[in-house]
PDB file of C-alpha atoms in Angstrom:
ATOM      1  CA  MET Z 282      35.259  25.507  30.930  1.00 34.00           C
ATOM      2  CA  THR Z 283      33.107  23.406  28.602  1.00 37.00           C
ATOM      3  CA  SER Z 284      29.608  22.606  29.895  1.00 39.00           C
ATOM      4  CA  ARG Z 285      28.551  18.975  30.134  1.00 42.00           C
ATOM      5  CA  PRO Z 286      25.193  17.504  29.131  1.00 46.00           C
ATOM      6  CA  THR Z 287      22.511  17.323  31.793  1.00 54.00           C
ATOM      7  CA  THR Z 288      21.688  13.848  33.108  1.00 88.00           C
ATOM      8  CA  LEU Z 289      18.296  12.786  31.761  1.00 97.00           C
ATOM      9  CA  ARG Z 290      15.546  11.499  34.029  1.00 98.00           C
ATOM     10  CA  PHE Z 291      13.308   8.764  32.659  1.00 98.00           C
ATOM     11  CA  GLY Z 292       9.701   7.947  33.487  1.00 98.00           C
ATOM     12  CA  TYR Z 293       6.999   5.607  32.256  1.00 98.00           C
ATOM     13  CA  GLY Z 294       3.422   6.571  31.431  1.00 98.00           C
ATOM     14  CA  THR Z 295       0.580   5.053  33.427  1.00 98.00           C
ATOM     15  CA  ASN Z 296      -1.473   4.920  30.223  1.00 97.00           C
ATOM     16  CA  GLY Z 297       0.821   2.009  29.359  1.00 98.00           C
ATOM     17  CA  LEU Z 298       0.070   0.336  32.706  1.00 98.00           C
ATOM     18  CA  ALA Z 299      -3.720   0.558  32.576  1.00 97.00           C
ATOM     19  CA  ASP Z 300      -4.243  -2.969  33.903  1.00 96.00           C
ATOM     20  CA  LEU Z 301      -2.404  -2.196  37.145  1.00 98.00           C
ATOM     21  CA  ARG Z 302      -3.703  -0.381  40.217  1.00 97.00           C
ATOM     22  CA  LEU Z 303      -2.002   2.982  40.551  1.00 98.00           C
ATOM     23  CA  ASP Z 304      -0.128   2.021  43.707  1.00 98.00           C
ATOM     24  CA  ASP Z 305       1.106  -1.183  42.060  1.00 98.00           C
ATOM     25  CA  ALA Z 306       2.183   0.750  38.962  1.00 98.00           C
ATOM     26  CA  LEU Z 307       4.130   3.297  41.025  1.00 98.00           C
ATOM     27  CA  ALA Z 308       5.829   0.575  43.075  1.00 98.00           C
ATOM     28  CA  LEU Z 309       6.785  -1.275  39.881  1.00 98.00           C
ATOM     29  CA  LEU Z 310       8.396   1.815  38.358  1.00 98.00           C
ATOM     30  CA  ALA Z 311      10.312   2.586  41.534  1.00 98.00           C
ATOM     31  CA  ASP Z 312      11.541  -1.020  41.768  1.00 98.00           C
ATOM     32  CA  LEU Z 313      12.713  -0.904  38.148  1.00 98.00           C
ATOM     33  CA  GLY Z 314      14.705   2.259  38.788  1.00 98.00           C
ATOM     34  CA  TYR Z 315      12.642   4.883  36.975  1.00 98.00           C
ATOM     35  CA  ASP Z 316      13.020   8.486  38.085  1.00 98.00           C
ATOM     36  CA  GLY Z 317       9.363   9.318  37.695  1.00 98.00           C
ATOM     37  CA  VAL Z 318       5.972   8.728  36.144  1.00 98.00           C
ATOM     38  CA  GLY Z 319       3.747  10.308  33.525  1.00 98.00           C
ATOM     39  CA  LEU Z 320       0.458  10.100  35.411  1.00 98.00           C
ATOM     40  CA  THR Z 321      -2.588  10.073  33.132  1.00 98.00           C
ATOM     41  CA  LEU Z 322      -5.674  11.119  35.078  1.00 98.00           C
ATOM     42  CA  ASP Z 323      -8.188   8.376  34.298  1.00 98.00           C
ATOM     43  CA  HIS Z 324     -10.876   6.254  35.915  1.00 96.00           C
ATOM     44  CA  MET Z 325      -8.357   3.609  37.023  1.00 95.00           C
ATOM     45  CA  HIS Z 326      -5.551   6.018  37.995  1.00 97.00           C
ATOM     46  CA  LEU Z 327      -6.459   9.038  40.134  1.00 98.00           C
ATOM     47  CA  ASP Z 328      -9.889   9.618  38.591  1.00 98.00           C
ATOM     48  CA  PRO Z 329     -10.249  13.405  38.184  1.00 98.00           C
ATOM     49  CA  LEU Z 330     -14.054  13.262  38.286  1.00 97.00           C
ATOM     50  CA  ALA Z 331     -14.624  10.926  41.257  1.00 97.00           C
ATOM     51  CA  PRO Z 332     -15.345  12.237  44.778  1.00 97.00           C
ATOM     52  CA  ASP Z 333     -12.605  13.278  47.209  1.00 97.00           C
ATOM     53  CA  LEU Z 334     -10.088  14.190  44.519  1.00 98.00           C
ATOM     54  CA  ALA Z 335      -8.073  16.405  46.871  1.00 97.00           C
ATOM     55  CA  ALA Z 336      -7.742  13.658  49.493  1.00 98.00           C
ATOM     56  CA  ARG Z 337      -6.829  11.040  46.901  1.00 98.00           C
ATOM     57  CA  THR Z 338      -4.274  13.410  45.416  1.00 98.00           C
ATOM     58  CA  ARG Z 339      -2.666  13.937  48.834  1.00 98.00           C
ATOM     59  CA  ARG Z 340      -2.355  10.172  49.264  1.00 98.00           C
ATOM     60  CA  THR Z 341      -0.776   9.863  45.838  1.00 98.00           C
ATOM     61  CA  ALA Z 342       1.647  12.689  46.645  1.00 98.00           C
ATOM     62  CA  ARG Z 343       2.736  10.896  49.804  1.00 98.00           C
ATOM     63  CA  ARG Z 344       3.225   7.659  47.887  1.00 98.00           C
ATOM     64  CA  LEU Z 345       5.291   9.362  45.182  1.00 98.00           C
ATOM     65  CA  ALA Z 346       7.462  10.921  47.878  1.00 98.00           C
ATOM     66  CA  GLU Z 347       7.925   7.573  49.647  1.00 98.00           C
ATOM     67  CA  LEU Z 348       9.038   5.968  46.384  1.00 98.00           C
ATOM     68  CA  GLY Z 349      11.206   8.896  45.281  1.00 98.00           C
ATOM     69  CA  LEU Z 350       9.308   9.351  42.021  1.00 98.00           C
ATOM     70  CA  GLU Z 351       8.899  12.635  40.168  1.00 98.00           C
ATOM     71  CA  VAL Z 352       5.704  13.221  38.193  1.00 98.00           C
ATOM     72  CA  THR Z 353       4.173  14.940  35.208  1.00 98.00           C
ATOM     73  CA  VAL Z 354       0.369  15.039  34.918  1.00 98.00           C
ATOM     74  CA  GLU Z 355      -0.996  13.891  31.555  1.00 98.00           C
ATOM     75  CA  THR Z 356      -4.569  14.406  30.322  1.00 98.00           C
ATOM     76  CA  GLY Z 357      -4.832  12.052  27.356  1.00 96.00           C
ATOM     77  CA  ALA Z 358      -7.304   9.556  28.842  1.00 96.00           C
ATOM     78  CA  ARG Z 359      -9.440   8.288  25.968  1.00 95.00           C
ATOM     79  CA  TYR Z 360     -12.914   8.140  27.523  1.00 97.00           C
ATOM     80  CA  VAL Z 361     -12.675   9.983  30.831  1.00 96.00           C
ATOM     81  CA  LEU Z 362     -15.233  12.628  29.780  1.00 96.00           C
ATOM     82  CA  ASP Z 363     -17.363  10.754  27.249  1.00 95.00           C
ATOM     83  CA  PRO Z 364     -17.764   6.945  27.264  1.00 94.00           C
ATOM     84  CA  ARG Z 365     -18.755   6.949  23.594  1.00 95.00           C
ATOM     85  CA  ARG Z 366     -16.302   9.392  21.964  1.00 94.00           C
ATOM     86  CA  LYS Z 367     -12.541   8.924  22.154  1.00 94.00           C
ATOM     87  CA  HIS Z 368     -10.972  12.121  23.531  1.00 94.00           C
ATOM     88  CA  GLY Z 369     -14.354  13.815  23.450  1.00 95.00           C
ATOM     89  CA  PRO Z 370     -15.366  16.495  24.027  1.00 97.00           C
ATOM     90  CA  SER Z 371     -12.308  18.464  22.942  1.00 97.00           C
ATOM     91  CA  LEU Z 372     -11.254  22.090  23.213  1.00 98.00           C
ATOM     92  CA  LEU Z 373     -12.522  22.481  19.629  1.00 98.00           C
ATOM     93  CA  ASP Z 374     -16.053  21.129  20.145  1.00 97.00           C
ATOM     94  CA  PRO Z 375     -18.732  23.307  18.466  1.00 97.00           C
ATOM     95  CA  ASP Z 376     -20.822  23.154  21.664  1.00 97.00           C
ATOM     96  CA  PRO Z 377     -19.559  25.711  24.226  1.00 98.00           C
ATOM     97  CA  GLU Z 378     -20.805  23.602  27.138  1.00 98.00           C
ATOM     98  CA  ALA Z 379     -18.896  20.606  25.799  1.00 97.00           C
ATOM     99  CA  ARG Z 380     -15.711  22.670  25.455  1.00 98.00           C
ATOM    100  CA  ALA Z 381     -16.218  23.861  29.028  1.00 98.00           C
ATOM    101  CA  ARG Z 382     -16.133  20.268  30.272  1.00 98.00           C
ATOM    102  CA  ARG Z 383     -12.675  19.803  28.727  1.00 98.00           C
ATOM    103  CA  VAL Z 384     -11.519  23.134  30.157  1.00 98.00           C
ATOM    104  CA  ASP Z 385     -12.745  22.060  33.594  1.00 98.00           C
ATOM    105  CA  LEU Z 386     -10.788  18.808  33.306  1.00 98.00           C
ATOM    106  CA  LEU Z 387      -7.606  20.697  32.458  1.00 98.00           C
ATOM    107  CA  VAL Z 388      -8.070  23.157  35.319  1.00 98.00           C
ATOM    108  CA  ARG Z 389      -8.583  20.193  37.654  1.00 98.00           C
ATOM    109  CA  ALA Z 390      -5.387  18.691  36.255  1.00 98.00           C
ATOM    110  CA  VAL Z 391      -3.505  21.889  37.064  1.00 98.00           C
ATOM    111  CA  ARG Z 392      -4.723  21.733  40.669  1.00 98.00           C
ATOM    112  CA  VAL Z 393      -3.727  18.068  40.904  1.00 98.00           C
ATOM    113  CA  ALA Z 394      -0.318  18.859  39.428  1.00 98.00           C
ATOM    114  CA  ALA Z 395       0.250  21.619  41.971  1.00 98.00           C
ATOM    115  CA  ASP Z 396      -0.683  19.301  44.846  1.00 98.00           C
ATOM    116  CA  LEU Z 397       1.621  16.575  43.490  1.00 98.00           C
ATOM    117  CA  GLY Z 398       4.537  18.934  42.859  1.00 98.00           C
ATOM    118  CA  ALA Z 399       4.485  17.961  39.170  1.00 98.00           C
ATOM    119  CA  HIS Z 400       6.812  19.358  36.516  1.00 97.00           C
ATOM    120  CA  ALA Z 401       4.000  20.190  34.079  1.00 98.00           C
ATOM    121  CA  VAL Z 402       0.483  19.461  32.873  1.00 98.00           C
ATOM    122  CA  HIS Z 403       0.244  17.926  29.402  1.00 98.00           C
ATOM    123  CA  CYS Z 404      -2.647  18.462  26.986  1.00 98.00           C
ATOM    124  CA  PHE Z 405      -3.455  18.525  23.259  1.00 98.00           C
ATOM    125  CA  SER Z 406      -5.817  20.384  20.940  1.00 98.00           C
ATOM    126  CA  GLY Z 407      -8.110  17.684  19.575  1.00 97.00           C
ATOM    127  CA  THR Z 408      -9.162  17.116  15.984  1.00 97.00           C
ATOM    128  CA  VAL Z 409     -11.051  19.679  13.907  1.00 97.00           C
ATOM    129  CA  PRO Z 410     -14.797  18.836  13.974  1.00 96.00           C
ATOM    130  CA  PRO Z 411     -16.295  18.064  10.540  1.00 95.00           C
ATOM    131  CA  THR Z 412     -18.577  21.097  10.768  1.00 94.00           C
ATOM    132  CA  SER Z 413     -15.774  23.550  11.652  1.00 96.00           C
ATOM    133  CA  ASP Z 414     -13.183  25.356   9.566  1.00 96.00           C
ATOM    134  CA  PRO Z 415      -9.566  25.636  10.752  1.00 96.00           C
ATOM    135  CA  ALA Z 416      -9.750  29.372  11.476  1.00 97.00           C
ATOM    136  CA  THR Z 417     -12.719  28.874  13.798  1.00 98.00           C
ATOM    137  CA  ALA Z 418     -10.981  25.901  15.413  1.00 98.00           C
ATOM    138  CA  TRP Z 419      -7.894  27.987  16.191  1.00 98.00           C
ATOM    139  CA  GLN Z 420     -10.078  30.680  17.749  1.00 98.00           C
ATOM    140  CA  ARG Z 421     -11.807  28.092  19.924  1.00 98.00           C
ATOM    141  CA  LEU Z 422      -8.488  26.580  20.974  1.00 98.00           C
ATOM    142  CA  ALA Z 423      -7.017  29.917  22.008  1.00 98.00           C
ATOM    143  CA  ALA Z 424     -10.147  30.920  23.913  1.00 98.00           C
ATOM    144  CA  SER Z 425     -10.461  27.534  25.620  1.00 98.00           C
ATOM    145  CA  LEU Z 426      -6.847  27.481  26.769  1.00 98.00           C
ATOM    146  CA  THR Z 427      -6.920  30.995  28.230  1.00 98.00           C
ATOM    147  CA  PRO Z 428      -8.522  30.059  31.592  1.00 98.00           C
ATOM    148  CA  VAL Z 429      -6.312  26.964  31.803  1.00 98.00           C
ATOM    149  CA  LEU Z 430      -3.201  29.079  31.272  1.00 98.00           C
ATOM    150  CA  ASP Z 431      -4.446  31.516  33.915  1.00 98.00           C
ATOM    151  CA  ALA Z 432      -4.806  28.633  36.372  1.00 98.00           C
ATOM    152  CA  ALA Z 433      -1.379  27.286  35.395  1.00 98.00           C
ATOM    153  CA  ALA Z 434       0.244  30.695  35.904  1.00 98.00           C
ATOM    154  CA  THR Z 435      -1.378  31.037  39.335  1.00 98.00           C
ATOM    155  CA  ALA Z 436      -0.227  27.539  40.325  1.00 98.00           C
ATOM    156  CA  GLY Z 437       3.263  27.971  38.886  1.00 98.00           C
ATOM    157  CA  ILE Z 438       2.806  24.841  36.759  1.00 98.00           C
ATOM    158  CA  PRO Z 439       3.549  25.063  33.015  1.00 98.00           C
ATOM    159  CA  LEU Z 440       0.894  23.847  30.575  1.00 98.00           C
ATOM    160  CA  ALA Z 441       2.732  21.711  28.007  1.00 98.00           C
ATOM    161  CA  VAL Z 442       0.741  21.397  24.775  1.00 98.00           C
ATOM    162  CA  GLU Z 443       1.547  18.368  22.630  1.00 98.00           C
ATOM    163  CA  PRO Z 444       1.565  18.418  18.812  1.00 98.00           C
ATOM    164  CA  GLU Z 445      -0.450  15.329  17.920  1.00 98.00           C
ATOM    165  CA  PRO Z 446      -0.713  13.785  14.418  1.00 97.00           C
ATOM    166  CA  GLY Z 447      -4.173  14.322  12.981  1.00 97.00           C
ATOM    167  CA  HIS Z 448      -5.040  17.116  15.429  1.00 98.00           C
ATOM    168  CA  LEU Z 449      -5.446  20.814  14.723  1.00 98.00           C
ATOM    169  CA  LEU Z 450      -2.150  21.382  16.522  1.00 98.00           C
ATOM    170  CA  ALA Z 451      -0.093  18.654  14.866  1.00 98.00           C
ATOM    171  CA  THR Z 452       3.422  20.067  14.411  1.00 98.00           C
ATOM    172  CA  LEU Z 453       5.995  22.312  16.006  1.00 98.00           C
ATOM    173  CA  ALA Z 454       4.998  25.016  13.524  1.00 98.00           C
ATOM    174  CA  ASP Z 455       1.411  24.727  14.796  1.00 98.00           C
ATOM    175  CA  PHE Z 456       2.622  25.146  18.383  1.00 98.00           C
ATOM    176  CA  HIS Z 457       4.306  28.411  17.436  1.00 98.00           C
ATOM    177  CA  HIS Z 458       1.104  29.536  15.696  1.00 98.00           C
ATOM    178  CA  LEU Z 459      -0.791  28.965  18.955  1.00 98.00           C
ATOM    179  CA  ARG Z 460       1.918  30.750  20.910  1.00 98.00           C
ATOM    180  CA  ARG Z 461       1.547  33.829  18.708  1.00 98.00           C
ATOM    181  CA  LEU Z 462      -2.268  33.731  18.903  1.00 98.00           C
ATOM    182  CA  LEU Z 463      -2.085  33.747  22.705  1.00 98.00           C
ATOM    183  CA  GLY Z 464       0.586  36.439  22.925  1.00 97.00           C
ATOM    184  CA  ASP Z 465       3.346  34.088  24.088  1.00 97.00           C
ATOM    185  CA  PRO Z 466       2.177  33.608  27.705  1.00 98.00           C
ATOM    186  CA  PRO Z 467       4.922  32.415  30.088  1.00 97.00           C
ATOM    187  CA  ALA Z 468       2.816  29.477  31.326  1.00 98.00           C
ATOM    188  CA  LEU Z 469       2.561  27.988  27.823  1.00 98.00           C
ATOM    189  CA  GLY Z 470       5.105  25.273  27.115  1.00 98.00           C
ATOM    190  CA  LEU Z 471       5.567  22.309  24.820  1.00 98.00           C
ATOM    191  CA  THR Z 472       5.257  18.560  25.145  1.00 98.00           C
ATOM    192  CA  LEU Z 473       7.550  17.010  22.541  1.00 98.00           C
ATOM    193  CA  ASP Z 474       6.788  13.427  21.556  1.00 98.00           C
ATOM    194  CA  ILE Z 475       9.925  12.007  19.922  1.00 98.00           C
ATOM    195  CA  GLY Z 476       7.948   9.445  17.930  1.00 98.00           C
ATOM    196  CA  HIS Z 477       5.705  12.149  16.525  1.00 98.00           C
ATOM    197  CA  CYS Z 478       8.803  13.965  15.281  1.00 98.00           C
ATOM    198  CA  GLN Z 479       9.798  10.846  13.359  1.00 98.00           C
ATOM    199  CA  CYS Z 480       6.245  10.408  12.107  1.00 98.00           C
ATOM    200  CA  LEU Z 481       5.586  13.779  10.505  1.00 96.00           C
ATOM    201  CA  GLU Z 482       8.081  16.584  11.209  1.00 98.00           C
ATOM    202  CA  PRO Z 483      10.249  17.614   8.213  1.00 96.00           C
ATOM    203  CA  LEU Z 484      13.451  17.529  10.289  1.00 97.00           C
ATOM    204  CA  PRO Z 485      15.030  14.570  12.126  1.00 98.00           C
ATOM    205  CA  PRO Z 486      14.000  14.120  15.789  1.00 98.00           C
ATOM    206  CA  ALA Z 487      17.341  15.363  17.162  1.00 98.00           C
ATOM    207  CA  ASP Z 488      16.930  18.614  15.231  1.00 98.00           C
ATOM    208  CA  CYS Z 489      13.365  18.929  16.520  1.00 98.00           C
ATOM    209  CA  VAL Z 490      14.681  18.646  20.072  1.00 98.00           C
ATOM    210  CA  ARG Z 491      17.153  21.450  19.512  1.00 98.00           C
ATOM    211  CA  LEU Z 492      14.553  23.721  17.914  1.00 98.00           C
ATOM    212  CA  ALA Z 493      12.008  22.990  20.674  1.00 98.00           C
ATOM    213  CA  ALA Z 494      14.433  23.550  23.553  1.00 98.00           C
ATOM    214  CA  PRO Z 495      13.316  27.047  24.675  1.00 98.00           C
ATOM    215  CA  TRP Z 496       9.716  25.888  25.175  1.00 98.00           C
ATOM    216  CA  LEU Z 497      10.321  22.285  26.261  1.00 98.00           C
ATOM    217  CA  ARG Z 498       8.423  21.358  29.436  1.00 98.00           C
ATOM    218  CA  HIS Z 499       7.640  17.655  28.936  1.00 98.00           C
ATOM    219  CA  VAL Z 500       8.990  14.867  26.719  1.00 98.00           C
ATOM    220  CA  GLN Z 501       7.377  11.607  25.631  1.00 98.00           C
ATOM    221  CA  ILE Z 502       9.397   8.907  23.921  1.00 98.00           C
ATOM    222  CA  GLU Z 503       8.834   5.692  21.973  1.00 98.00           C
ATOM    223  CA  ASP Z 504       9.828   4.283  18.617  1.00 98.00           C
ATOM    224  CA  MET Z 505       7.910   5.092  15.418  1.00 98.00           C
ATOM    225  CA  ARG Z 506       8.111   4.923  11.635  1.00 98.00           C
ATOM    226  CA  ARG Z 507       7.888   7.745   9.149  1.00 97.00           C
ATOM    227  CA  GLY Z 508       4.306   8.553   8.206  1.00 97.00           C
ATOM    228  CA  VAL Z 509       2.720   5.985  10.548  1.00 97.00           C
ATOM    229  CA  HIS Z 510       1.298   7.154  13.878  1.00 96.00           C
ATOM    230  CA  ASP Z 511       1.842   3.929  15.798  1.00 96.00           C
ATOM    231  CA  HIS Z 512       3.638   4.001  19.163  1.00 98.00           C
ATOM    232  CA  LEU Z 513       6.167   1.158  19.055  1.00 98.00           C
ATOM    233  CA  PRO Z 514       8.485  -0.429  21.625  1.00 98.00           C
ATOM    234  CA  PHE Z 515      12.107   0.603  21.257  1.00 98.00           C
ATOM    235  CA  GLY Z 516      13.899  -1.118  18.401  1.00 97.00           C
ATOM    236  CA  GLN Z 517      10.735  -1.759  16.392  1.00 97.00           C
ATOM    237  CA  GLY Z 518      10.717   1.575  14.551  1.00 98.00           C
ATOM    238  CA  GLU Z 519      13.189   3.774  12.707  1.00 98.00           C
ATOM    239  CA  ILE Z 520      14.487   6.225  15.318  1.00 98.00           C
ATOM    240  CA  ASP Z 521      18.216   6.474  16.042  1.00 97.00           C
ATOM    241  CA  PHE Z 522      17.996   7.253  19.754  1.00 98.00           C
ATOM    242  CA  PRO Z 523      21.568   8.148  20.859  1.00 97.00           C
ATOM    243  CA  PRO Z 524      21.638  11.435  18.875  1.00 97.00           C
ATOM    244  CA  VAL Z 525      18.139  12.305  20.105  1.00 98.00           C
ATOM    245  CA  LEU Z 526      19.012  11.761  23.761  1.00 98.00           C
ATOM    246  CA  ALA Z 527      22.323  13.570  23.369  1.00 97.00           C
ATOM    247  CA  ALA Z 528      20.489  16.559  21.896  1.00 97.00           C
ATOM    248  CA  LEU Z 529      17.947  16.453  24.716  1.00 98.00           C
ATOM    249  CA  ALA Z 530      20.628  16.314  27.401  1.00 97.00           C
ATOM    250  CA  ALA Z 531      22.515  19.186  25.781  1.00 97.00           C
ATOM    251  CA  THR Z 532      19.454  21.463  25.999  1.00 96.00           C
ATOM    252  CA  GLY Z 533      19.573  21.372  29.801  1.00 95.00           C
ATOM    253  CA  TYR Z 534      16.016  19.969  29.924  1.00 96.00           C
ATOM    254  CA  ARG Z 535      15.231  19.053  33.543  1.00 94.00           C
ATOM    255  CA  GLY Z 536      11.822  17.408  33.315  1.00 97.00           C
ATOM    256  CA  LEU Z 537      10.935  13.773  32.770  1.00 98.00           C
ATOM    257  CA  THR Z 538      11.375  11.846  29.532  1.00 98.00           C
ATOM    258  CA  VAL Z 539       8.405   9.475  29.694  1.00 98.00           C
ATOM    259  CA  VAL Z 540       7.967   6.232  27.771  1.00 98.00           C
ATOM    260  CA  GLU Z 541       4.635   6.423  25.925  1.00 98.00           C
ATOM    261  CA  LEU Z 542       3.247   2.981  25.020  1.00 98.00           C
ATOM    262  CA  PRO Z 543      -0.518   3.238  25.611  1.00 96.00           C
ATOM    263  CA  ARG Z 544      -1.373   0.367  23.259  1.00 95.00           C
ATOM    264  CA  HIS Z 545       0.900  -2.070  25.071  1.00 96.00           C
ATOM    265  CA  SER Z 546      -0.755  -2.135  28.497  1.00 96.00           C
ATOM    266  CA  HIS Z 547      -1.440  -5.855  28.115  1.00 96.00           C
ATOM    267  CA  ALA Z 548       2.310  -6.320  28.604  1.00 97.00           C
ATOM    268  CA  GLY Z 549       3.028  -3.072  30.417  1.00 98.00           C
ATOM    269  CA  PRO Z 550       5.276  -4.446  33.184  1.00 98.00           C
ATOM    270  CA  GLN Z 551       7.459  -6.274  30.645  1.00 98.00           C
ATOM    271  CA  HIS Z 552       7.804  -3.179  28.439  1.00 98.00           C
ATOM    272  CA  ALA Z 553       8.588  -1.030  31.454  1.00 98.00           C
ATOM    273  CA  GLU Z 554      11.307  -3.483  32.470  1.00 98.00           C
ATOM    274  CA  ILE Z 555      13.072  -3.504  29.094  1.00 98.00           C
ATOM    275  CA  SER Z 556      12.558   0.158  28.155  1.00 98.00           C
ATOM    276  CA  LEU Z 557      14.676   1.721  30.894  1.00 98.00           C
ATOM    277  CA  PRO Z 558      17.883  -0.246  30.132  1.00 98.00           C
ATOM    278  CA  PHE Z 559      17.417   0.571  26.435  1.00 98.00           C
ATOM    279  CA  LEU Z 560      17.156   4.284  27.147  1.00 98.00           C
ATOM    280  CA  ARG Z 561      20.094   4.277  29.523  1.00 97.00           C
ATOM    281  CA  ARG Z 562      22.274   2.495  26.958  1.00 97.00           C
ATOM    282  CA  ALA Z 563      21.186   4.896  24.226  1.00 97.00           C
ATOM    283  CA  ALA Z 564      21.853   7.896  26.448  1.00 96.00           C
ATOM    284  CA  ALA Z 565      25.305   6.608  27.367  1.00 95.00           C
ATOM    285  CA  THR Z 566      26.110   5.944  23.708  1.00 92.00           C
ATOM    286  CA  GLY Z 567      25.109   9.472  22.783  1.00 74.00           C
ATOM    287  CA  ILE Z 568      27.301  11.206  25.375  1.00 65.00           C
ATOM    288  CA  PRO Z 569      30.277  12.880  23.678  1.00 54.00           C
ATOM    289  CA  ALA Z 570      33.814  12.164  24.798  1.00 41.00           C
ATOM    290  CA  ALA Z 571      34.687  13.898  28.043  1.00 38.00           C
ATOM    291  CA  VAL Z 572      36.193  17.351  27.658  1.00 34.00           C
ATOM    292  CA  PRO Z 573      39.005  18.109  30.118  1.00 35.00           C
ATOM    293  CA  GLU Z 574      38.299  20.815  32.624  1.00 39.00           C
ATOM    294  CA  GLU Z 575      39.931  24.134  31.840  1.00 35.00           C
ATOM    295  CA  SER Z 576      43.170  24.440  33.787  1.00 33.00           C
ATOM    296  CA  THR Z 577      45.769  27.083  34.417  1.00 31.00           C
ATOM    297  CA  PRO Z 578      48.916  26.626  32.282  1.00 31.00           C
TER     298      PRO Z 578
END
């Protein structure tokens, strides 16, 4: 019998709905037919640093259950730790106390993810500080992630590290370098951003999906052009999506595939409305012709 591709489940990132209250954003996505949400912990959406986090998380979990939405926890809020430095401090910061603040945020995110029943916790490395060399930066990254991975293993929630253009960990090859540095811990997984594959990976995005499959724990998706790190609405970049989605379905990936349009929050509801039909059409186009079930002659 020939296996059939897994049905993909689509979500939308709350970092692209930053002008909406969290409850309004979740209701919108459920009404539009999304399967889930990429929930970025930020001051406007389940603030990870405000009081009563556990109680607020329980309320959010109940709301997700009422709406039938799955969730992945994302940690890419721009100014949640430092109002003056985008994504600061990072796991690579020269100051150990500053690095510890980022580690604490990620451990909090793991606890939130466990309480929400999330598929994974997403994170990224950060950029190399001007005063640091790459070798030192890799050492800091590995050391900083160790307690987060311990927390993730205890919670049973994978930590899905995202290769990010311009960061220390920018490519799939960099992810495997980190994996080897850490001794290939079971809790370490991969966030694959399809646009980033188009932007800077040497292989086409569909090939990246196939190569990433064993470690794939979270997927982000948007359009993009080669060599330009600009998250674009579908149809405004260069990606041929049916082969990408067919490759993703064929891997058996069971998490969410989350639309990532953080610079389009000013029109977030409109982009959420048009993105899901686009993805469903592209997924249907990429499905191969049905193979008859094996039968007895």
